[in-house]
Amino acid sequence: MLNEIRGLHHVTSMAADARENNRFFTDTLGLRRVKKTVNFDAPDVYHLYYGDEVGTPGSVMTYFPFPNIRRGRPGTGEVGTTVFAVPQGALPFWKERFQKMGVSGLKEEELFGEKRLHFAGPDGDGFALVETSDDDRQPWTGNGVGDDVAIRGFHSAAMRLRDDGATGELLKFMGYSEIEARDGVKRFAIDGGNGAHRIDIEIMPNIAHADQGAGSVHHIAFAVDNRDSQLAVRKALMDTGYQVTPVIDRDYFWAIYFRTPGGVLFEVATNEPGFERDEDRAHLGEALKLPRQHAHLRPYLENTLQKIDGAAGAAA
């Protein structure tokens, strides 16, 4: 069993409109845009990162906004719900805020003894807020969201699978333990994790496979401290029979990828070097940052990428 993984690092999804995506995460959810860059494999598409003040691993939601991409069809073999943690008693604030802002898909429920509020993103993305009483992570505040209600980072991610067996065994190999099961949902967690250390598996044997598009999660990334830890995880996964990519430099972290038995794409990303490597903290997410291999495209990209000018998210 691995002991290098700390919990989630980031969650990456797809969107249809960069401006609307940026508005939702900075204005509606009150997160900070910590990086504005491009997709390494499709540089004419943004890669936008949202999180806390510095993009701490476990707080970062990222997006590829592909212009005019069709909306995804929900189903099995994907992350169905990305869940954020908020303080105890914060849900009434968020429910009222979402209603005023026209956010759709609002639904209140309780799962594993935790109150949660489901809501949809601009492309039908599945999200929820969960009240927690023991999360001491420091939030980014602003846009009418105060410290007493602000998002702390991820709480968990919920995968929809036809069968939990093989993926459940993978999670256990990755250092997770099954801690609870109820109403067709199994919860796995890492003891002493980074706050974003829970994974839920929703078992849906009769649901069709998902068709990815706008609003779909492309992959979820798990955090390790450094490159040595990442190499140890890669070797262990390959020794177990998984096909794992070579280490890829993503400028703000190093990444490896592999496909799970249930069809979800997993990434293992390093906590180093972080989002401050090419911008100072006060100005994170403001300038268009390009990887070295695409630097020559700057004049073209600055003229063709959709304009999303405006604050990256203002602190209170």
Tab-separated table of C-alpha atoms in Angstrom:
chain	number	residue	atom	x	y	z
A	1	MET	CA	0.000	0.000	0.000
A	2	LEU	CA	1.234	3.479	-0.872
A	3	ASN	CA	1.702	6.142	1.799
A	4	GLU	CA	2.800	9.072	-0.377
A	5	ILE	CA	-0.624	10.386	-1.444
A	6	ARG	CA	-2.085	13.237	0.661
A	7	GLY	CA	-5.507	13.648	-0.957
A	8	LEU	CA	-6.687	15.575	-3.985
A	9	HIS	CA	-4.370	18.037	-5.719
A	10	HIS	CA	-6.767	19.455	-8.320
A	11	VAL	CA	-9.823	18.608	-10.397
A	12	THR	CA	-9.848	19.470	-14.101
A	13	SER	CA	-13.044	19.885	-16.122
A	14	MET	CA	-14.163	21.200	-19.504
A	15	ALA	CA	-16.253	24.270	-20.286
A	16	ALA	CA	-17.778	25.966	-23.319
A	17	ASP	CA	-17.088	29.635	-22.537
A	18	ALA	CA	-13.998	31.008	-20.788
A	19	ARG	CA	-15.578	34.300	-19.742
A	20	GLU	CA	-18.629	32.663	-18.174
A	21	ASN	CA	-16.437	30.067	-16.485
A	22	ASN	CA	-14.202	32.768	-15.002
A	23	ARG	CA	-17.192	34.794	-13.820
A	24	PHE	CA	-18.776	31.820	-12.081
A	25	PHE	CA	-15.719	30.746	-10.121
A	26	THR	CA	-14.479	34.192	-9.143
A	27	ASP	CA	-17.722	36.153	-8.776
A	28	THR	CA	-20.236	33.485	-7.751
A	29	LEU	CA	-18.040	31.130	-5.736
A	30	GLY	CA	-15.578	33.801	-4.604
A	31	LEU	CA	-12.458	31.810	-5.511
A	32	ARG	CA	-9.251	33.348	-6.778
A	33	ARG	CA	-8.030	32.783	-10.318
A	34	VAL	CA	-4.471	31.750	-9.545
A	35	LYS	CA	-3.296	31.069	-13.084
A	36	LYS	CA	-4.281	31.981	-16.613
A	37	THR	CA	-2.384	29.796	-19.037
A	38	VAL	CA	-3.109	27.453	-21.958
A	39	ASN	CA	-3.683	23.771	-22.567
A	40	PHE	CA	-0.262	22.216	-23.224
A	41	ASP	CA	-1.704	20.013	-25.997
A	42	ALA	CA	-4.054	22.613	-27.504
A	43	PRO	CA	-2.519	26.065	-26.904
A	44	ASP	CA	-5.431	27.875	-28.515
A	45	VAL	CA	-7.506	26.789	-25.471
A	46	TYR	CA	-7.125	28.346	-22.029
A	47	HIS	CA	-6.207	26.410	-18.918
A	48	LEU	CA	-7.712	28.370	-16.020
A	49	TYR	CA	-6.983	27.601	-12.368
A	50	TYR	CA	-9.127	28.699	-9.397
A	51	GLY	CA	-8.453	28.175	-5.701
A	52	ASP	CA	-7.292	29.812	-2.503
A	53	GLU	CA	-4.725	32.611	-2.259
A	54	VAL	CA	-1.808	30.597	-3.650
A	55	GLY	CA	-3.547	27.632	-5.241
A	56	THR	CA	-2.776	25.254	-2.389
A	57	PRO	CA	-3.025	21.605	-3.488
A	58	GLY	CA	-6.459	20.389	-2.496
A	59	SER	CA	-8.139	23.711	-3.335
A	60	VAL	CA	-7.653	24.053	-7.093
A	61	MET	CA	-10.411	23.642	-9.674
A	62	THR	CA	-9.093	23.924	-13.232
A	63	TYR	CA	-10.790	24.234	-16.603
A	64	PHE	CA	-10.200	23.764	-20.304
A	65	PRO	CA	-12.758	26.087	-21.968
A	66	PHE	CA	-13.150	24.680	-25.489
A	67	PRO	CA	-15.195	27.198	-27.525
A	68	ASN	CA	-18.472	25.707	-28.764
A	69	ILE	CA	-17.852	22.274	-27.257
A	70	ARG	CA	-21.088	20.333	-26.874
A	71	ARG	CA	-22.380	19.622	-23.386
A	72	GLY	CA	-21.388	16.311	-21.827
A	73	ARG	CA	-23.848	13.539	-21.054
A	74	PRO	CA	-23.660	12.402	-17.426
A	75	GLY	CA	-23.218	8.719	-16.705
A	76	THR	CA	-20.899	6.163	-15.195
A	77	GLY	CA	-17.132	6.101	-15.574
A	78	GLU	CA	-16.673	9.702	-14.466
A	79	VAL	CA	-16.502	12.056	-11.514
A	80	GLY	CA	-20.124	13.085	-11.057
A	81	THR	CA	-19.829	15.585	-8.212
A	82	THR	CA	-16.953	17.785	-7.079
A	83	VAL	CA	-17.508	18.779	-3.465
A	84	PHE	CA	-16.170	21.879	-1.677
A	85	ALA	CA	-15.855	22.329	2.089
A	86	VAL	CA	-17.438	25.316	3.867
A	87	PRO	CA	-17.710	26.095	7.604
A	88	GLN	CA	-20.495	24.818	9.807
A	89	GLY	CA	-23.629	26.919	9.350
A	90	ALA	CA	-22.589	28.376	5.969
A	91	LEU	CA	-25.145	26.654	3.734
A	92	PRO	CA	-28.023	29.133	4.295
A	93	PHE	CA	-25.732	31.935	3.088
A	94	TRP	CA	-24.815	29.992	-0.038
A	95	LYS	CA	-28.377	28.933	-0.781
A	96	GLU	CA	-29.562	32.543	-0.652
A	97	ARG	CA	-26.588	33.724	-2.705
A	98	PHE	CA	-27.127	31.069	-5.373
A	99	GLN	CA	-30.835	31.849	-5.598
A	100	LYS	CA	-30.122	35.547	-6.096
A	101	MET	CA	-27.493	34.776	-8.748
A	102	GLY	CA	-29.689	32.336	-10.650
A	103	VAL	CA	-27.577	29.250	-9.974
A	104	SER	CA	-29.465	26.106	-10.963
A	105	GLY	CA	-29.693	22.576	-9.603
A	106	LEU	CA	-30.085	23.558	-5.944
A	107	LYS	CA	-30.819	20.590	-3.702
A	108	GLU	CA	-30.237	20.111	0.013
A	109	GLU	CA	-29.477	16.709	1.491
A	110	GLU	CA	-27.497	14.943	4.185
A	111	LEU	CA	-24.912	12.239	3.480
A	112	PHE	CA	-22.728	10.471	6.045
A	113	GLY	CA	-24.051	12.870	8.665
A	114	GLU	CA	-22.940	15.952	6.715
A	115	LYS	CA	-25.244	18.662	5.399
A	116	ARG	CA	-24.674	19.494	1.759
A	117	LEU	CA	-26.038	21.784	-0.925
A	118	HIS	CA	-25.895	20.585	-4.509
A	119	PHE	CA	-25.686	23.104	-7.349
A	120	ALA	CA	-24.816	23.187	-11.034
A	121	GLY	CA	-22.061	25.055	-12.815
A	122	PRO	CA	-22.552	27.022	-16.044
A	123	ASP	CA	-22.313	23.857	-18.170
A	124	GLY	CA	-24.361	21.646	-15.877
A	125	ASP	CA	-21.293	20.673	-13.846
A	126	GLY	CA	-22.129	18.689	-10.721
A	127	PHE	CA	-21.025	20.471	-7.538
A	128	ALA	CA	-21.872	20.461	-3.853
A	129	LEU	CA	-20.918	22.376	-0.734
A	130	VAL	CA	-20.522	20.409	2.496
A	131	GLU	CA	-20.456	21.882	5.987
A	132	THR	CA	-17.416	20.856	8.036
A	133	SER	CA	-16.491	21.789	11.592
A	134	ASP	CA	-12.808	20.817	11.664
A	135	ASP	CA	-11.305	22.340	8.512
A	136	ASP	CA	-8.641	24.903	9.437
A	137	ARG	CA	-7.522	25.692	5.880
A	138	GLN	CA	-7.410	29.420	5.150
A	139	PRO	CA	-9.876	30.586	2.463
A	140	TRP	CA	-9.695	33.266	-0.203
A	141	THR	CA	-12.337	35.882	0.518
A	142	GLY	CA	-13.974	38.622	-1.503
A	143	ASN	CA	-16.862	39.340	-3.869
A	144	GLY	CA	-19.247	39.347	-0.932
A	145	VAL	CA	-17.960	36.085	0.577
A	146	GLY	CA	-16.554	36.452	4.086
A	147	ASP	CA	-14.183	34.252	6.061
A	148	ASP	CA	-17.031	32.729	8.065
A	149	VAL	CA	-18.647	31.160	4.977
A	150	ALA	CA	-15.902	30.985	2.332
A	151	ILE	CA	-14.839	27.802	0.546
A	152	ARG	CA	-11.866	26.130	2.250
A	153	GLY	CA	-10.933	23.854	-0.639
A	154	PHE	CA	-12.152	20.478	-1.796
A	155	HIS	CA	-13.951	18.183	0.584
A	156	SER	CA	-14.226	15.196	-1.744
A	157	ALA	CA	-14.985	13.950	-5.227
A	158	ALA	CA	-17.704	11.433	-6.036
A	159	MET	CA	-17.207	8.950	-8.867
A	160	ARG	CA	-20.134	7.232	-10.568
A	161	LEU	CA	-19.227	3.627	-11.377
A	162	ARG	CA	-21.116	0.521	-12.447
A	163	ASP	CA	-18.995	-1.592	-10.108
A	164	ASP	CA	-16.838	-0.398	-7.249
A	165	GLY	CA	-14.694	-3.509	-6.807
A	166	ALA	CA	-11.549	-2.880	-8.844
A	167	THR	CA	-11.517	0.887	-8.274
A	168	GLY	CA	-12.082	0.377	-4.565
A	169	GLU	CA	-9.063	-1.924	-4.445
A	170	LEU	CA	-7.026	0.678	-6.340
A	171	LEU	CA	-7.955	3.374	-3.823
A	172	LYS	CA	-6.920	1.089	-0.970
A	173	PHE	CA	-3.592	0.479	-2.728
A	174	MET	CA	-3.216	4.269	-3.001
A	175	GLY	CA	-3.515	4.620	0.770
A	176	TYR	CA	-7.266	5.136	1.164
A	177	SER	CA	-9.424	3.165	3.582
A	178	GLU	CA	-13.123	2.436	3.205
A	179	ILE	CA	-14.651	4.220	6.187
A	180	GLU	CA	-18.398	4.121	5.541
A	181	ALA	CA	-21.057	2.835	3.161
A	182	ARG	CA	-24.646	3.972	2.871
A	183	ASP	CA	-27.416	4.062	0.249
A	184	GLY	CA	-25.249	2.798	-2.590
A	185	VAL	CA	-22.313	5.106	-1.772
A	186	LYS	CA	-18.955	3.996	-0.387
A	187	ARG	CA	-16.615	6.541	1.192
A	188	PHE	CA	-12.848	6.202	1.175
A	189	ALA	CA	-10.458	8.494	3.042
A	190	ILE	CA	-6.784	8.958	3.863
A	191	ASP	CA	-5.920	9.201	7.525
A	192	GLY	CA	-4.200	12.521	8.214
A	193	GLY	CA	-4.815	13.823	4.698
A	194	ASN	CA	-4.737	17.361	3.345
A	195	GLY	CA	-8.408	18.196	3.940
A	196	ALA	CA	-9.343	17.110	0.410
A	197	HIS	CA	-8.750	13.471	1.260
A	198	ARG	CA	-12.131	11.795	0.696
A	199	ILE	CA	-13.366	9.890	-2.360
A	200	ASP	CA	-16.928	8.623	-2.690
A	201	ILE	CA	-17.958	5.878	-5.090
A	202	GLU	CA	-21.593	5.927	-6.204
A	203	ILE	CA	-22.480	2.453	-7.464
A	204	MET	CA	-24.842	2.689	-10.464
A	205	PRO	CA	-24.892	-0.667	-12.311
A	206	ASN	CA	-27.753	0.240	-14.655
A	207	ILE	CA	-26.603	3.680	-15.813
A	208	ALA	CA	-25.076	4.228	-19.266
A	209	HIS	CA	-21.470	5.305	-19.631
A	210	ALA	CA	-20.831	9.051	-19.606
A	211	ASP	CA	-20.092	10.984	-22.783
A	212	GLN	CA	-17.611	13.750	-22.010
A	213	GLY	CA	-18.141	17.362	-23.014
A	214	ALA	CA	-18.697	20.747	-21.403
A	215	GLY	CA	-19.469	20.266	-17.726
A	216	SER	CA	-17.599	16.956	-17.516
A	217	VAL	CA	-14.613	16.295	-15.294
A	218	HIS	CA	-11.641	15.462	-17.508
A	219	HIS	CA	-9.491	14.026	-14.683
A	220	ILE	CA	-8.814	14.224	-10.968
A	221	ALA	CA	-5.325	14.668	-9.594
A	222	PHE	CA	-3.918	13.322	-6.333
A	223	ALA	CA	-1.224	15.174	-4.402
A	224	VAL	CA	2.245	13.975	-3.450
A	225	ASP	CA	4.868	16.097	-1.729
A	226	ASN	CA	7.645	15.952	-4.304
A	227	ARG	CA	9.109	14.250	-7.350
A	228	ASP	CA	10.746	11.448	-5.375
A	229	SER	CA	7.377	10.516	-3.908
A	230	GLN	CA	5.826	10.690	-7.359
A	231	LEU	CA	8.428	8.328	-8.817
A	232	ALA	CA	7.793	5.879	-5.998
A	233	VAL	CA	4.042	5.983	-6.735
A	234	ARG	CA	4.654	5.540	-10.455
A	235	LYS	CA	6.862	2.488	-9.934
A	236	ALA	CA	4.381	0.894	-7.537
A	237	LEU	CA	1.482	1.431	-9.938
A	238	MET	CA	3.427	0.029	-12.876
A	239	ASP	CA	4.565	-2.968	-10.816
A	240	THR	CA	0.881	-3.593	-10.116
A	241	GLY	CA	0.084	-3.591	-13.841
A	242	TYR	CA	-1.141	-0.057	-14.515
A	243	GLN	CA	-0.072	1.750	-17.659
A	244	VAL	CA	1.326	5.021	-16.358
A	245	THR	CA	2.652	7.903	-18.454
A	246	PRO	CA	6.181	9.224	-18.058
A	247	VAL	CA	6.554	12.235	-15.765
A	248	ILE	CA	5.348	15.399	-17.548
A	249	ASP	CA	6.408	18.915	-16.582
A	250	ARG	CA	3.272	21.055	-16.217
A	251	ASP	CA	5.237	24.162	-15.107
A	252	TYR	CA	3.463	24.397	-11.721
A	253	PHE	CA	3.700	20.685	-10.878
A	254	TRP	CA	4.948	17.443	-12.367
A	255	ALA	CA	2.284	14.977	-13.448
A	256	ILE	CA	1.728	11.321	-14.284
A	257	TYR	CA	-1.538	9.872	-15.587
A	258	PHE	CA	-3.257	6.493	-15.724
A	259	ARG	CA	-6.754	5.178	-16.444
A	260	THR	CA	-8.625	3.442	-13.624
A	261	PRO	CA	-10.630	0.209	-13.950
A	262	GLY	CA	-13.840	2.235	-13.728
A	263	GLY	CA	-12.781	4.501	-16.595
A	264	VAL	CA	-11.862	7.651	-14.642
A	265	LEU	CA	-8.556	9.289	-15.559
A	266	PHE	CA	-6.308	9.718	-12.509
A	267	GLU	CA	-3.321	12.020	-12.247
A	268	VAL	CA	-0.680	12.108	-9.534
A	269	ALA	CA	0.749	15.644	-9.213
A	270	THR	CA	3.520	17.104	-7.082
A	271	ASN	CA	2.924	19.884	-4.572
A	272	GLU	CA	6.065	21.558	-5.941
A	273	PRO	CA	6.943	24.035	-7.392
A	274	GLY	CA	3.543	25.776	-7.113
A	275	PHE	CA	1.860	28.710	-8.813
A	276	GLU	CA	4.231	31.380	-7.519
A	277	ARG	CA	7.112	30.149	-9.663
A	278	ASP	CA	6.428	32.727	-12.402
A	279	GLU	CA	4.182	35.354	-10.708
A	280	ASP	CA	4.341	37.014	-7.335
A	281	ARG	CA	1.551	36.255	-4.905
A	282	ALA	CA	-0.137	39.642	-5.203
A	283	HIS	CA	-0.649	39.218	-8.955
A	284	LEU	CA	-1.366	35.525	-9.400
A	285	GLY	CA	-3.673	34.759	-12.297
A	286	GLU	CA	-3.555	38.190	-13.890
A	287	ALA	CA	-1.178	37.776	-16.842
A	288	LEU	CA	-1.337	35.179	-19.596
A	289	LYS	CA	1.453	32.725	-18.800
A	290	LEU	CA	2.703	30.427	-21.555
A	291	PRO	CA	4.794	27.262	-21.320
A	292	ARG	CA	8.173	27.564	-23.006
A	293	GLN	CA	7.194	25.494	-26.024
A	294	HIS	CA	4.309	27.858	-26.796
A	295	ALA	CA	5.987	31.184	-25.975
A	296	HIS	CA	6.419	31.976	-29.680
A	297	LEU	CA	2.626	31.899	-30.082
A	298	ARG	CA	2.017	34.805	-27.701
A	299	PRO	CA	1.065	37.457	-30.352
A	300	TYR	CA	-1.369	35.032	-31.957
A	301	LEU	CA	-2.859	33.793	-28.696
A	302	GLU	CA	-3.294	37.248	-27.196
A	303	ASN	CA	-5.328	38.211	-30.259
A	304	THR	CA	-7.400	35.034	-30.561
A	305	LEU	CA	-8.131	33.774	-27.035
A	306	GLN	CA	-11.408	35.027	-25.611
A	307	LYS	CA	-10.886	38.096	-23.441
A	308	ILE	CA	-11.519	37.477	-19.764
A	309	ASP	CA	-10.141	40.760	-18.488
A	310	GLY	CA	-11.002	41.723	-14.959
A	311	ALA	CA	-9.830	40.886	-11.489
A	312	ALA	CA	-8.630	37.374	-10.842
A	313	GLY	CA	-10.669	37.514	-7.636
A	314	ALA	CA	-10.431	40.301	-5.086
A	315	ALA	CA	-9.456	39.775	-1.479
A	316	ALA	CA	-11.670	41.270	1.152
